[in-house]
C-alpha cells in the first residue's frame, strides 16, 4: 500500500519537476533564513549567523540531490537525460544516423512486410466467435501432400456423424451468373452446407442464416433460400430495408433472400469475399449437367471443417475421423470396387487439424515460399545489425576521448554502456518507425504479386497487434544485437590510457580494428549467401520460362465460352464452334484458331487409364481438341496427321498421343496406325492412333510433360461439357480481341454470358505465382543485401582511414606513392571481402541445399550463379572502397604530420 | 556527512519527526529540526538538511501532509501536519523501534 502510494507520487512528481524544484528551493531558503534570524536574536552578527546556519544545515546541494532522488524515479530521469544526450549526439553526426536508420528501416521494414503477409495468410484467426474451436478435416490420399477436397457423399457421411465435432460443414467458392435486368453478371458466391452458419456463429444483420432445412433437395417448403452479404445488399439493393423475401436469380434459378450477413463475415476461407451463400443441396439444380454433387464420389471439390463439441479436443477429433475412414467410405460410396482400390492403393486416412484461421488453398502453395522469404528477411535484418554494430564500433573508437572524459568525471562503466545502448535504442526505434511506415505500401505491392493469379482473392495485410508486437520484438532484439557488443567494447580497456594515446602514429595495426573487420567479414558472408540464394531462384525461374512448355505461349490467347445454358448439343454445337472459329480467324491480328476442353497449366486435369500392349495400366492425361490445335499451339506434329472436322463419332474413335504416351502405351514399336482399347462406361472402345505430337506441359508447370492423349472435339464423350475454350494464335496485337469475341458471341449466341479472354502468358505467370513472388523478393533482398554491405564496408573503411591520417601522412612523407596508399586502403577491404567470401561460400554450399525443392532444372551449386554472385559482391566492395581510398590518397603529408 | 556529527538511522529520524509533529502540531521544517535538536540535547546532532528527504518520504507514504502558511514571525513557510494514517502509524513505528532498541540492548549486554 505504502509502496504503491510512494511510487504513484514519484511518478506524479516526474511531471511537475520544475514546480517542485522551485518549491523545495524556497523551503530551504526559508529554513536557512529562520536559522539566521534565530542566531541573530542571540546577538550573533549577520555574517557569522549565516555561516553557522549553513554549517548546521549541512550541504545544501547534497540535500537537494538526495531530495530529488527520493522524489522521482532516478533511473527514468537518468534515461531521459541519456535520451536527450543521445539525440544530440546523433544530431551531430547526421550522416551516421541516417545510414544507420536507413539500414535498420530496410531490415525491420522487410521483416515486418513479410511478417504481415504471413500474419494475413497463416496466422490471423477468422473473425467468428471462438474460432479456436474450429478444425479443418483433410486426408492423406495416395500423394505425399495432404488433400483437402472432399466429394459430396463423403462430406454427407461426416455430417451425419456426431462425436468430437458438434457440427461439420462444407463449402465451395464458385463464380455464379446472376441476372440483373437484361444482362448477366459474374458474381462470387459460395455453396455452404446446412451446418455452415451454425458452426461459424455469426449473427446476421437482417433476417436469418441458412440451416439444415434449407440444405435439402428442393430447398425449404418456401423454395430456394439464399443469404447475401452486406456488400451485395449495398451495391445491388442500395440497403433496401425490405430486402428479405426478395428474389435473386442465380444461374437461372430464383432464390429467396432470407438474410444479410455483416461485412466483417466472409465465411471460412480468409481469402474470399463471397457476395452470397446458397445451400449445397441446390448445386444439382444450379449446375445442371455439370453438377458435381451428381458426380458423387468422383468429384473432389468441397472443403470440410468442423466445430469441436464442448469439452472435445482436436486430438480426439483427429483420432475419431481417422478411425472412421472405412465406415465413412462404405457409407458414402456404393461402388465396392472403387472402395477396395482406394483402400488398397491410395491408403486413404482422414485427419483433423487446427482451423482457427479457416481454410484456403493459396496457403498450401505459398506457405513454403513465404517461409523461405521470411528466412531471407531474417538474413537481411542480421546483416543490418552487423552493419550497425561495426559502424557503432568504429564510432565508439572515434568517440574514445569523449567517453574517457566522462569516465574521468566519475561516470561508471555501467552508465556509459547504458548511454551507448540508449543511443542504439534511439536508432532502433527510429529505424523501426521508418520501417513500419514503409511496410503497408510494400505489402500491398507484394499482395498484388502474390494474388495475381486469383483475381477474386483478398488478403488482409493490415497491421494488427501481432505485427506491432513482431516489429517491436524485432527492434529490441536488433538493438541488443547491434548495440551491446560495441558498447561493451567501447568502454573496455583503460580509457585513460587510450586517451593518452590519441591518434597514435607509431601503432600501425590497431588491435581494436580486428573485431569490426571480423564482423564485416561475417556480413560479407551472409550477403553472399543471400545473393547466391537469390541468383539460384532467379535462374530457376528463367529456366522454367525458357525450358519449354512444349508449346509457344507468346501471343496465345484463350477465350472461354460458357455454353452450358445455350441448349446446343452434338452436331449443332460443333457447327456453332466451327462457325465461331471461322469468324474469330478473320479478326485483325489473329493467325489461327482452334479449341480445347482443358486449358493447359490452370490446374484442372482429366485422366484415364489405358492398357498398354502388354496389359499394364497407364494413367494418361487427356484433352479434347479441335482441328489445327497443334499448329495453333505450335506443338510439333511428329508423325501421322492432325484431326479434321470430319473426325465425327461415325468414322470410329481417333486418338493422337504425345511422345511420352506413345512410348508408354506401345513399348514394343511405333504407335502410329495401331489401335488401343479403353473401357468407357462398361463399354469397350477401340481407338486408332492417327498422330504423334511433341510433349507439352499439362496441369502442373513444375512437373515434366506427362503422357497425354488427345481426342477430337466432335468425338468427346468422356466429359459432359458444352463449354470449350478457343485457343487463338495472334501476331501480338490483341487489343481488339476481347471486343471481337464479345461482338461475335452477342451476334451468334446472345443468351450466353460474355466470354472471358486470358492470355497464355498470364496463365503461366499465375501458375508460377509463388515462384515469381519468391524471385521478386529474393532479387530485391539480394540487392538490399549488396547495398547494406557496401554501406557497411564503406563506413568502417572510412572511419579506419580517417583514424590513420597521420600514419598515411608519414608513409607518404617517407616516399610512399599515392597509388601505393590507394592499394593499401583498398587492400584492407580486399582481405575482409576475401575472408567473408570463403566463409559465405562454405555456408552457401551447405544452406542452399534447402532451396533445392524450389529449384527447377538448376543445381543448388550452380557454378555460374556462384561465380556471378561473387563478382557482384566484389563490385559492391570495390565501389565501397573507392571513396575512402581516394580520400586517403589526397592526404597532404605535411598537414597530416603537423596535426599530430 | 557532517564533520563531527554522527549519522542517524533512517527509521529513527522518521519516528522523531512523527513524534515531534504529534507533540507540537503543525510545524515547518526548521521548527522540526530545532525541536529534534532540543529534545535530544547534545546527544544527537543532525544535519538539519537531512530532515527534508525524510519529510518527503513520510509525505509520499501519506503519513504527513504539507501546506504553505505563515510562520510566527509572519514568514511564508511550509507547514507539516500528521495525517490520520500518520497518527495511527506512530504506535506501530514506536513498537518497531522499541523492538530494535531492545535487541540492540541485548547484544550490548551480552558482551
mmCIF file of C-alpha atoms in Angstrom, chain A residues 388-707:
data_model
loop_
_atom_site.group_PDB
_atom_site.id
_atom_site.type_symbol
_atom_site.label_atom_id
_atom_site.label_comp_id
_atom_site.label_asym_id
_atom_site.label_seq_id
_atom_site.Cartn_x
_atom_site.Cartn_y
_atom_site.Cartn_z
ATOM 1 C CA UNK A 388 25.271 -1.102 -37.452
ATOM 2 C CA UNK A 389 27.405 -2.951 -34.948
ATOM 3 C CA UNK A 390 30.524 -2.370 -36.990
ATOM 4 C CA UNK A 391 29.554 1.241 -37.646
ATOM 5 C CA UNK A 392 28.912 1.786 -33.943
ATOM 6 C CA UNK A 393 32.175 0.115 -33.098
ATOM 7 C CA UNK A 394 34.063 2.366 -35.441
ATOM 8 C CA UNK A 395 32.188 5.289 -33.947
ATOM 9 C CA UNK A 396 32.998 4.109 -30.442
ATOM 10 C CA UNK A 397 36.665 4.184 -31.325
ATOM 11 C CA UNK A 398 36.278 7.686 -32.672
ATOM 12 C CA UNK A 399 34.477 8.734 -29.509
ATOM 13 C CA UNK A 400 37.139 7.445 -27.149
ATOM 14 C CA UNK A 401 38.075 10.908 -25.982
ATOM 15 C CA UNK A 402 34.540 11.805 -25.093
ATOM 16 C CA UNK A 403 33.970 8.533 -23.258
ATOM 17 C CA UNK A 404 37.264 8.827 -21.404
ATOM 18 C CA UNK A 405 36.406 12.356 -20.321
ATOM 19 C CA UNK A 406 33.077 11.231 -18.977
ATOM 20 C CA UNK A 407 34.706 8.364 -17.115
ATOM 21 C CA UNK A 408 37.257 10.739 -15.645
ATOM 22 C CA UNK A 409 34.376 12.888 -14.440
ATOM 23 C CA UNK A 410 33.101 9.919 -12.471
ATOM 24 C CA UNK A 411 30.713 8.125 -14.783
ATOM 25 C CA UNK A 412 30.696 4.390 -14.153
ATOM 26 C CA UNK A 413 31.137 1.907 -16.972
ATOM 27 C CA UNK A 414 27.550 0.790 -16.486
ATOM 28 C CA UNK A 415 26.400 4.348 -17.038
ATOM 29 C CA UNK A 416 28.415 4.670 -20.235
ATOM 30 C CA UNK A 417 27.115 1.357 -21.577
ATOM 31 C CA UNK A 418 23.607 2.457 -20.685
ATOM 32 C CA UNK A 419 24.185 5.693 -22.545
ATOM 33 C CA UNK A 420 25.525 3.936 -25.629
ATOM 34 C CA UNK A 421 22.700 1.401 -25.549
ATOM 35 C CA UNK A 422 20.192 4.206 -25.381
ATOM 36 C CA UNK A 423 21.759 5.752 -28.438
ATOM 37 C CA UNK A 424 21.408 2.376 -30.104
ATOM 38 C CA UNK A 425 17.806 2.128 -28.998
ATOM 39 C CA UNK A 426 17.107 5.573 -30.431
ATOM 40 C CA UNK A 427 18.386 4.353 -33.770
ATOM 41 C CA UNK A 428 16.403 1.173 -33.343
ATOM 42 C CA UNK A 429 13.144 2.941 -32.566
ATOM 43 C CA UNK A 430 13.526 5.479 -35.367
ATOM 44 C CA UNK A 431 14.503 2.787 -37.836
ATOM 45 C CA UNK A 432 11.558 0.642 -36.780
ATOM 46 C CA UNK A 433 9.124 3.500 -37.174
ATOM 47 C CA UNK A 434 10.506 4.239 -40.622
ATOM 48 C CA UNK A 435 10.284 0.549 -41.471
ATOM 49 C CA UNK A 436 6.705 0.334 -40.209
ATOM 50 C CA UNK A 437 5.782 3.375 -42.263
ATOM 51 C CA UNK A 438 7.131 1.653 -45.373
ATOM 52 C CA UNK A 439 5.622 -1.755 -44.663
ATOM 53 C CA UNK A 440 1.985 -1.241 -45.766
ATOM 54 C CA UNK A 441 2.953 0.126 -49.170
ATOM 55 C CA UNK A 442 5.391 -2.705 -49.800
ATOM 56 C CA UNK A 443 3.000 -5.385 -48.605
ATOM 57 C CA UNK A 444 0.308 -4.018 -50.902
ATOM 58 C CA UNK A 445 2.722 -4.468 -53.750
ATOM 59 C CA UNK A 446 3.592 -7.975 -52.642
ATOM 60 C CA UNK A 447 -0.026 -8.968 -52.202
ATOM 61 C CA UNK A 448 -0.699 -7.791 -55.730
ATOM 62 C CA UNK A 449 2.032 -10.112 -56.981
ATOM 63 C CA UNK A 450 1.016 -12.907 -54.652
ATOM 64 C CA UNK A 451 -2.620 -12.908 -55.657
ATOM 65 C CA UNK A 452 -2.173 -12.045 -59.316
ATOM 66 C CA UNK A 453 -3.498 -15.487 -60.230
ATOM 67 C CA UNK A 454 -6.529 -15.177 -58.015
ATOM 68 C CA UNK A 455 -8.415 -12.071 -59.052
ATOM 69 C CA UNK A 456 -11.215 -12.668 -56.596
ATOM 70 C CA UNK A 457 -8.949 -13.354 -53.655
ATOM 71 C CA UNK A 458 -8.450 -10.819 -50.962
ATOM 72 C CA UNK A 459 -5.626 -10.826 -48.446
ATOM 73 C CA UNK A 460 -5.800 -8.564 -45.449
ATOM 74 C CA UNK A 461 -2.279 -7.492 -44.525
ATOM 75 C CA UNK A 462 -3.278 -4.556 -42.362
ATOM 76 C CA UNK A 463 -1.133 -4.009 -39.309
ATOM 77 C CA UNK A 464 -2.584 -5.509 -36.154
ATOM 78 C CA UNK A 465 -1.221 -6.146 -32.672
ATOM 79 C CA UNK A 466 0.600 -9.219 -33.872
ATOM 80 C CA UNK A 467 2.515 -7.219 -36.471
ATOM 81 C CA UNK A 468 3.302 -4.464 -33.974
ATOM 82 C CA UNK A 469 4.421 -6.974 -31.382
ATOM 83 C CA UNK A 470 6.590 -8.577 -34.005
ATOM 84 C CA UNK A 471 8.110 -5.286 -35.124
ATOM 85 C CA UNK A 472 8.828 -4.179 -31.557
ATOM 86 C CA UNK A 473 10.357 -7.521 -30.677
ATOM 87 C CA UNK A 474 12.466 -7.292 -33.825
ATOM 88 C CA UNK A 475 13.583 -3.780 -32.978
ATOM 89 C CA UNK A 476 14.533 -4.639 -29.389
ATOM 90 C CA UNK A 477 16.346 -7.764 -30.471
ATOM 91 C CA UNK A 478 18.098 -5.884 -33.243
ATOM 92 C CA UNK A 479 19.161 -3.157 -30.829
ATOM 93 C CA UNK A 480 20.580 -5.673 -28.412
ATOM 94 C CA UNK A 481 22.362 -7.350 -31.284
ATOM 95 C CA UNK A 482 23.914 -4.278 -32.767
ATOM 96 C CA UNK A 483 24.437 -2.009 -29.793
ATOM 97 C CA UNK A 484 25.559 -4.165 -26.885
ATOM 98 C CA UNK A 485 28.861 -5.503 -28.167
ATOM 99 C CA UNK A 486 30.115 -2.123 -29.419
ATOM 100 C CA UNK A 487 29.034 -0.519 -26.141
ATOM 101 C CA UNK A 488 30.929 -3.043 -24.077
ATOM 102 C CA UNK A 489 33.908 -2.790 -26.359
ATOM 103 C CA UNK A 490 33.993 0.978 -26.480
ATOM 104 C CA UNK A 491 34.133 1.191 -22.698
ATOM 105 C CA UNK A 492 36.627 -1.622 -22.185
ATOM 106 C CA UNK A 493 40.357 -1.351 -21.537
ATOM 107 C CA UNK A 494 41.697 1.567 -19.717
ATOM 108 C CA UNK A 495 40.078 4.507 -21.363
ATOM 109 C CA UNK A 496 42.518 6.914 -19.765
ATOM 110 C CA UNK A 497 45.359 5.003 -21.369
ATOM 111 C CA UNK A 498 43.714 5.237 -24.704
ATOM 112 C CA UNK A 499 43.049 8.915 -24.313
ATOM 113 C CA UNK A 500 46.740 9.494 -23.826
ATOM 114 C CA UNK A 501 47.421 7.504 -26.995
ATOM 115 C CA UNK A 502 45.255 9.673 -29.131
ATOM 116 C CA UNK A 503 45.996 9.298 -32.807
ATOM 117 C CA UNK A 504 48.923 7.072 -32.476
ATOM 118 C CA UNK A 505 51.273 7.299 -35.388
ATOM 119 C CA UNK A 506 53.564 4.538 -34.261
ATOM 120 C CA UNK A 507 50.941 1.843 -33.821
ATOM 121 C CA UNK A 508 50.217 0.693 -37.339
ATOM 122 C CA UNK A 509 47.967 -2.220 -36.541
ATOM 123 C CA UNK A 510 45.071 -1.077 -34.431
ATOM 124 C CA UNK A 511 44.029 -4.034 -32.334
ATOM 125 C CA UNK A 512 40.607 -2.575 -31.760
ATOM 126 C CA UNK A 513 40.061 -2.742 -35.519
ATOM 127 C CA UNK A 514 40.061 -6.518 -35.660
ATOM 128 C CA UNK A 515 36.593 -7.140 -34.304
ATOM 129 C CA UNK A 516 34.848 -4.766 -36.734
ATOM 130 C CA UNK A 517 36.705 -6.437 -39.544
ATOM 131 C CA UNK A 518 35.662 -9.904 -38.431
ATOM 132 C CA UNK A 519 32.119 -8.600 -38.195
ATOM 133 C CA UNK A 520 32.312 -7.108 -41.679
ATOM 134 C CA UNK A 521 33.738 -10.373 -42.968
ATOM 135 C CA UNK A 522 30.797 -12.243 -41.495
ATOM 136 C CA UNK A 523 28.485 -9.695 -43.049
ATOM 137 C CA UNK A 524 30.042 -10.268 -46.439
ATOM 138 C CA UNK A 525 29.482 -13.971 -45.888
ATOM 139 C CA UNK A 526 25.784 -13.519 -45.099
ATOM 140 C CA UNK A 527 25.384 -11.167 -48.054
ATOM 141 C CA UNK A 528 26.991 -13.696 -50.364
ATOM 142 C CA UNK A 529 24.618 -16.333 -49.052
ATOM 143 C CA UNK A 530 21.622 -14.143 -49.859
ATOM 144 C CA UNK A 531 22.929 -13.204 -53.276
ATOM 145 C CA UNK A 532 23.653 -16.814 -54.198
ATOM 146 C CA UNK A 533 20.200 -17.866 -52.985
ATOM 147 C CA UNK A 534 18.519 -15.135 -54.987
ATOM 148 C CA UNK A 535 20.640 -15.959 -58.019
ATOM 149 C CA UNK A 536 19.630 -19.595 -57.867
ATOM 150 C CA UNK A 537 15.941 -18.789 -57.527
ATOM 151 C CA UNK A 538 16.048 -16.272 -60.368
ATOM 152 C CA UNK A 539 17.990 -18.633 -62.635
ATOM 153 C CA UNK A 540 15.468 -21.337 -61.904
ATOM 154 C CA UNK A 541 12.578 -19.056 -62.871
ATOM 155 C CA UNK A 542 14.224 -18.047 -66.115
ATOM 156 C CA UNK A 543 14.879 -21.696 -66.961
ATOM 157 C CA UNK A 544 11.279 -22.550 -66.112
ATOM 158 C CA UNK A 545 10.148 -19.910 -68.606
ATOM 159 C CA UNK A 546 12.567 -20.961 -71.314
ATOM 160 C CA UNK A 547 12.854 -24.683 -70.850
ATOM 161 C CA UNK A 548 9.787 -25.103 -72.903
ATOM 162 C CA UNK A 549 6.226 -25.646 -72.038
ATOM 163 C CA UNK A 550 6.169 -27.830 -75.116
ATOM 164 C CA UNK A 551 4.135 -25.133 -76.805
ATOM 165 C CA UNK A 552 4.733 -21.490 -77.553
ATOM 166 C CA UNK A 553 2.837 -19.296 -75.088
ATOM 167 C CA UNK A 554 3.764 -15.969 -76.712
ATOM 168 C CA UNK A 555 0.809 -14.335 -78.427
ATOM 169 C CA UNK A 556 -1.522 -17.157 -77.431
ATOM 170 C CA UNK A 557 -4.953 -16.149 -76.114
ATOM 171 C CA UNK A 558 -7.637 -18.305 -74.539
ATOM 172 C CA UNK A 559 -11.284 -17.352 -74.955
ATOM 173 C CA UNK A 560 -13.565 -19.175 -72.577
ATOM 174 C CA UNK A 561 -17.169 -19.647 -73.653
ATOM 175 C CA UNK A 562 -19.830 -20.622 -71.134
ATOM 176 C CA UNK A 563 -22.164 -22.579 -73.407
ATOM 177 C CA UNK A 564 -23.786 -24.716 -70.710
ATOM 178 C CA UNK A 565 -27.068 -22.881 -70.851
ATOM 179 C CA UNK A 566 -27.096 -22.459 -74.621
ATOM 180 C CA UNK A 567 -29.029 -25.680 -75.168
ATOM 181 C CA UNK A 568 -26.750 -26.633 -78.087
ATOM 182 C CA UNK A 569 -25.567 -30.223 -78.362
ATOM 183 C CA UNK A 570 -23.791 -32.600 -80.712
ATOM 184 C CA UNK A 571 -23.568 -31.556 -84.344
ATOM 185 C CA UNK A 572 -25.320 -28.244 -83.716
ATOM 186 C CA UNK A 573 -22.763 -27.360 -81.052
ATOM 187 C CA UNK A 574 -19.871 -28.384 -83.321
ATOM 188 C CA UNK A 575 -21.080 -26.303 -86.220
ATOM 189 C CA UNK A 576 -21.597 -23.408 -83.836
ATOM 190 C CA UNK A 577 -17.963 -23.641 -82.712
ATOM 191 C CA UNK A 578 -16.786 -24.105 -86.278
ATOM 192 C CA UNK A 579 -18.630 -21.017 -87.424
ATOM 193 C CA UNK A 580 -17.405 -19.064 -84.424
ATOM 194 C CA UNK A 581 -13.831 -20.175 -85.104
ATOM 195 C CA UNK A 582 -14.115 -19.042 -88.660
ATOM 196 C CA UNK A 583 -15.319 -15.596 -87.651
ATOM 197 C CA UNK A 584 -12.621 -15.313 -84.997
ATOM 198 C CA UNK A 585 -9.897 -16.190 -87.504
ATOM 199 C CA UNK A 586 -10.918 -13.201 -89.600
ATOM 200 C CA UNK A 587 -10.436 -10.860 -86.661
ATOM 201 C CA UNK A 588 -7.469 -8.488 -87.024
ATOM 202 C CA UNK A 589 -4.213 -9.877 -85.669
ATOM 203 C CA UNK A 590 -5.468 -13.470 -85.472
ATOM 204 C CA UNK A 591 -3.459 -16.043 -87.422
ATOM 205 C CA UNK A 592 -5.139 -19.288 -86.386
ATOM 206 C CA UNK A 593 -7.906 -20.583 -84.126
ATOM 207 C CA UNK A 594 -8.671 -23.915 -82.503
ATOM 208 C CA UNK A 595 -10.454 -25.283 -79.423
ATOM 209 C CA UNK A 596 -9.525 -27.262 -76.332
ATOM 210 C CA UNK A 597 -11.508 -28.671 -73.442
ATOM 211 C CA UNK A 598 -8.767 -28.346 -70.832
ATOM 212 C CA UNK A 599 -6.642 -25.229 -70.813
ATOM 213 C CA UNK A 600 -3.061 -26.207 -70.002
ATOM 214 C CA UNK A 601 -1.462 -25.096 -66.727
ATOM 215 C CA UNK A 602 -4.513 -23.775 -64.926
ATOM 216 C CA UNK A 603 -4.541 -26.822 -62.706
ATOM 217 C CA UNK A 604 -7.517 -28.828 -63.956
ATOM 218 C CA UNK A 605 -6.807 -32.311 -65.049
ATOM 219 C CA UNK A 606 -8.645 -35.169 -66.675
ATOM 220 C CA UNK A 607 -7.044 -38.538 -66.782
ATOM 221 C CA UNK A 608 -7.997 -42.012 -67.968
ATOM 222 C CA UNK A 609 -6.468 -45.432 -67.555
ATOM 223 C CA UNK A 610 -5.269 -47.132 -70.741
ATOM 224 C CA UNK A 611 -3.793 -50.627 -71.078
ATOM 225 C CA UNK A 612 -0.547 -50.832 -72.983
ATOM 226 C CA UNK A 613 0.128 -53.623 -75.490
ATOM 227 C CA UNK A 614 1.443 -55.801 -72.655
ATOM 228 C CA UNK A 615 -1.615 -55.282 -70.476
ATOM 229 C CA UNK A 616 -0.159 -52.894 -67.885
ATOM 230 C CA UNK A 617 -2.339 -49.929 -66.877
ATOM 231 C CA UNK A 618 -1.114 -46.385 -67.526
ATOM 232 C CA UNK A 619 -2.619 -43.202 -66.173
ATOM 233 C CA UNK A 620 -2.847 -40.912 -69.196
ATOM 234 C CA UNK A 621 -3.807 -37.233 -69.185
ATOM 235 C CA UNK A 622 -6.481 -36.366 -71.690
ATOM 236 C CA UNK A 623 -7.711 -33.413 -73.679
ATOM 237 C CA UNK A 624 -10.331 -32.935 -76.316
ATOM 238 C CA UNK A 625 -9.240 -30.614 -79.105
ATOM 239 C CA UNK A 626 -10.406 -29.207 -82.406
ATOM 240 C CA UNK A 627 -8.537 -29.388 -85.745
ATOM 241 C CA UNK A 628 -5.473 -27.160 -86.085
ATOM 242 C CA UNK A 629 -4.918 -27.325 -82.320
ATOM 243 C CA UNK A 630 -1.303 -28.456 -82.581
ATOM 244 C CA UNK A 631 -0.366 -25.919 -85.224
ATOM 245 C CA UNK A 632 -2.057 -23.151 -83.247
ATOM 246 C CA UNK A 633 -0.263 -24.138 -80.037
ATOM 247 C CA UNK A 634 2.945 -24.810 -82.016
ATOM 248 C CA UNK A 635 3.189 -28.319 -80.643
ATOM 249 C CA UNK A 636 5.140 -30.209 -83.317
ATOM 250 C CA UNK A 637 3.300 -32.952 -85.199
ATOM 251 C CA UNK A 638 5.942 -35.698 -85.297
ATOM 252 C CA UNK A 639 4.100 -38.327 -87.274
ATOM 253 C CA UNK A 640 0.697 -39.001 -88.770
ATOM 254 C CA UNK A 641 -1.992 -36.379 -89.195
ATOM 255 C CA UNK A 642 -3.916 -33.735 -87.331
ATOM 256 C CA UNK A 643 -7.640 -34.052 -86.571
ATOM 257 C CA UNK A 644 -10.200 -32.728 -89.046
ATOM 258 C CA UNK A 645 -13.809 -31.719 -88.570
ATOM 259 C CA UNK A 646 -14.667 -34.976 -90.344
ATOM 260 C CA UNK A 647 -13.478 -36.969 -87.311
ATOM 261 C CA UNK A 648 -17.076 -37.322 -86.177
ATOM 262 C CA UNK A 649 -18.457 -40.141 -83.994
ATOM 263 C CA UNK A 650 -19.449 -42.065 -87.093
ATOM 264 C CA UNK A 651 -15.924 -42.638 -88.502
ATOM 265 C CA UNK A 652 -14.542 -44.552 -85.492
ATOM 266 C CA UNK A 653 -12.639 -43.272 -82.494
ATOM 267 C CA UNK A 654 -9.392 -41.484 -83.229
ATOM 268 C CA UNK A 655 -6.607 -40.611 -80.847
ATOM 269 C CA UNK A 656 -3.437 -38.529 -81.025
ATOM 270 C CA UNK A 657 -0.745 -39.333 -78.470
ATOM 271 C CA UNK A 658 2.212 -37.329 -77.332
ATOM 272 C CA UNK A 659 5.652 -38.900 -77.498
ATOM 273 C CA UNK A 660 5.703 -39.989 -73.879
ATOM 274 C CA UNK A 661 2.253 -41.592 -74.064
ATOM 275 C CA UNK A 662 3.132 -43.336 -77.316
ATOM 276 C CA UNK A 663 6.276 -44.783 -75.770
ATOM 277 C CA UNK A 664 4.420 -45.857 -72.663
ATOM 278 C CA UNK A 665 1.415 -47.461 -74.341
ATOM 279 C CA UNK A 666 3.351 -49.036 -77.223
ATOM 280 C CA UNK A 667 6.611 -50.162 -75.642
ATOM 281 C CA UNK A 668 7.184 -52.627 -78.477
ATOM 282 C CA UNK A 669 7.267 -50.387 -81.521
ATOM 283 C CA UNK A 670 5.865 -47.342 -83.294
ATOM 284 C CA UNK A 671 2.345 -46.384 -82.218
ATOM 285 C CA UNK A 672 1.115 -44.733 -85.378
ATOM 286 C CA UNK A 673 -1.733 -46.523 -87.114
ATOM 287 C CA UNK A 674 -2.213 -49.064 -84.301
ATOM 288 C CA UNK A 675 -5.213 -49.346 -82.035
ATOM 289 C CA UNK A 676 -5.729 -49.184 -78.311
ATOM 290 C CA UNK A 677 -8.582 -50.426 -76.149
ATOM 291 C CA UNK A 678 -10.257 -48.438 -73.440
ATOM 292 C CA UNK A 679 -13.265 -49.236 -71.296
ATOM 293 C CA UNK A 680 -15.753 -46.411 -71.072
ATOM 294 C CA UNK A 681 -18.939 -46.801 -69.079
ATOM 295 C CA UNK A 682 -18.657 -50.597 -69.195
ATOM 296 C CA UNK A 683 -18.305 -50.463 -72.991
ATOM 297 C CA UNK A 684 -15.106 -51.331 -74.778
ATOM 298 C CA UNK A 685 -13.974 -48.692 -77.242
ATOM 299 C CA UNK A 686 -11.203 -49.100 -79.803
ATOM 300 C CA UNK A 687 -9.075 -46.094 -80.631
ATOM 301 C CA UNK A 688 -6.920 -45.679 -83.670
ATOM 302 C CA UNK A 689 -3.773 -43.668 -83.149
ATOM 303 C CA UNK A 690 -3.675 -41.232 -86.048
ATOM 304 C CA UNK A 691 -0.874 -38.920 -84.951
ATOM 305 C CA UNK A 692 2.093 -38.451 -82.642
ATOM 306 C CA UNK A 693 2.869 -34.991 -81.288
ATOM 307 C CA UNK A 694 5.524 -33.431 -79.115
ATOM 308 C CA UNK A 695 5.263 -33.406 -75.308
ATOM 309 C CA UNK A 696 3.623 -30.384 -73.744
ATOM 310 C CA UNK A 697 3.028 -29.467 -70.129
ATOM 311 C CA UNK A 698 -0.421 -30.233 -68.825
ATOM 312 C CA UNK A 699 -1.843 -29.203 -65.463
ATOM 313 C CA UNK A 700 1.294 -28.548 -63.434
ATOM 314 C CA UNK A 701 4.009 -26.262 -64.677
ATOM 315 C CA UNK A 702 6.589 -27.674 -62.292
ATOM 316 C CA UNK A 703 6.461 -31.276 -63.372
ATOM 317 C CA UNK A 704 7.646 -32.673 -66.695
ATOM 318 C CA UNK A 705 5.155 -33.082 -69.507
ATOM 319 C CA UNK A 706 3.007 -36.120 -68.660
ATOM 320 C CA UNK A 707 1.813 -38.806 -71.096
#
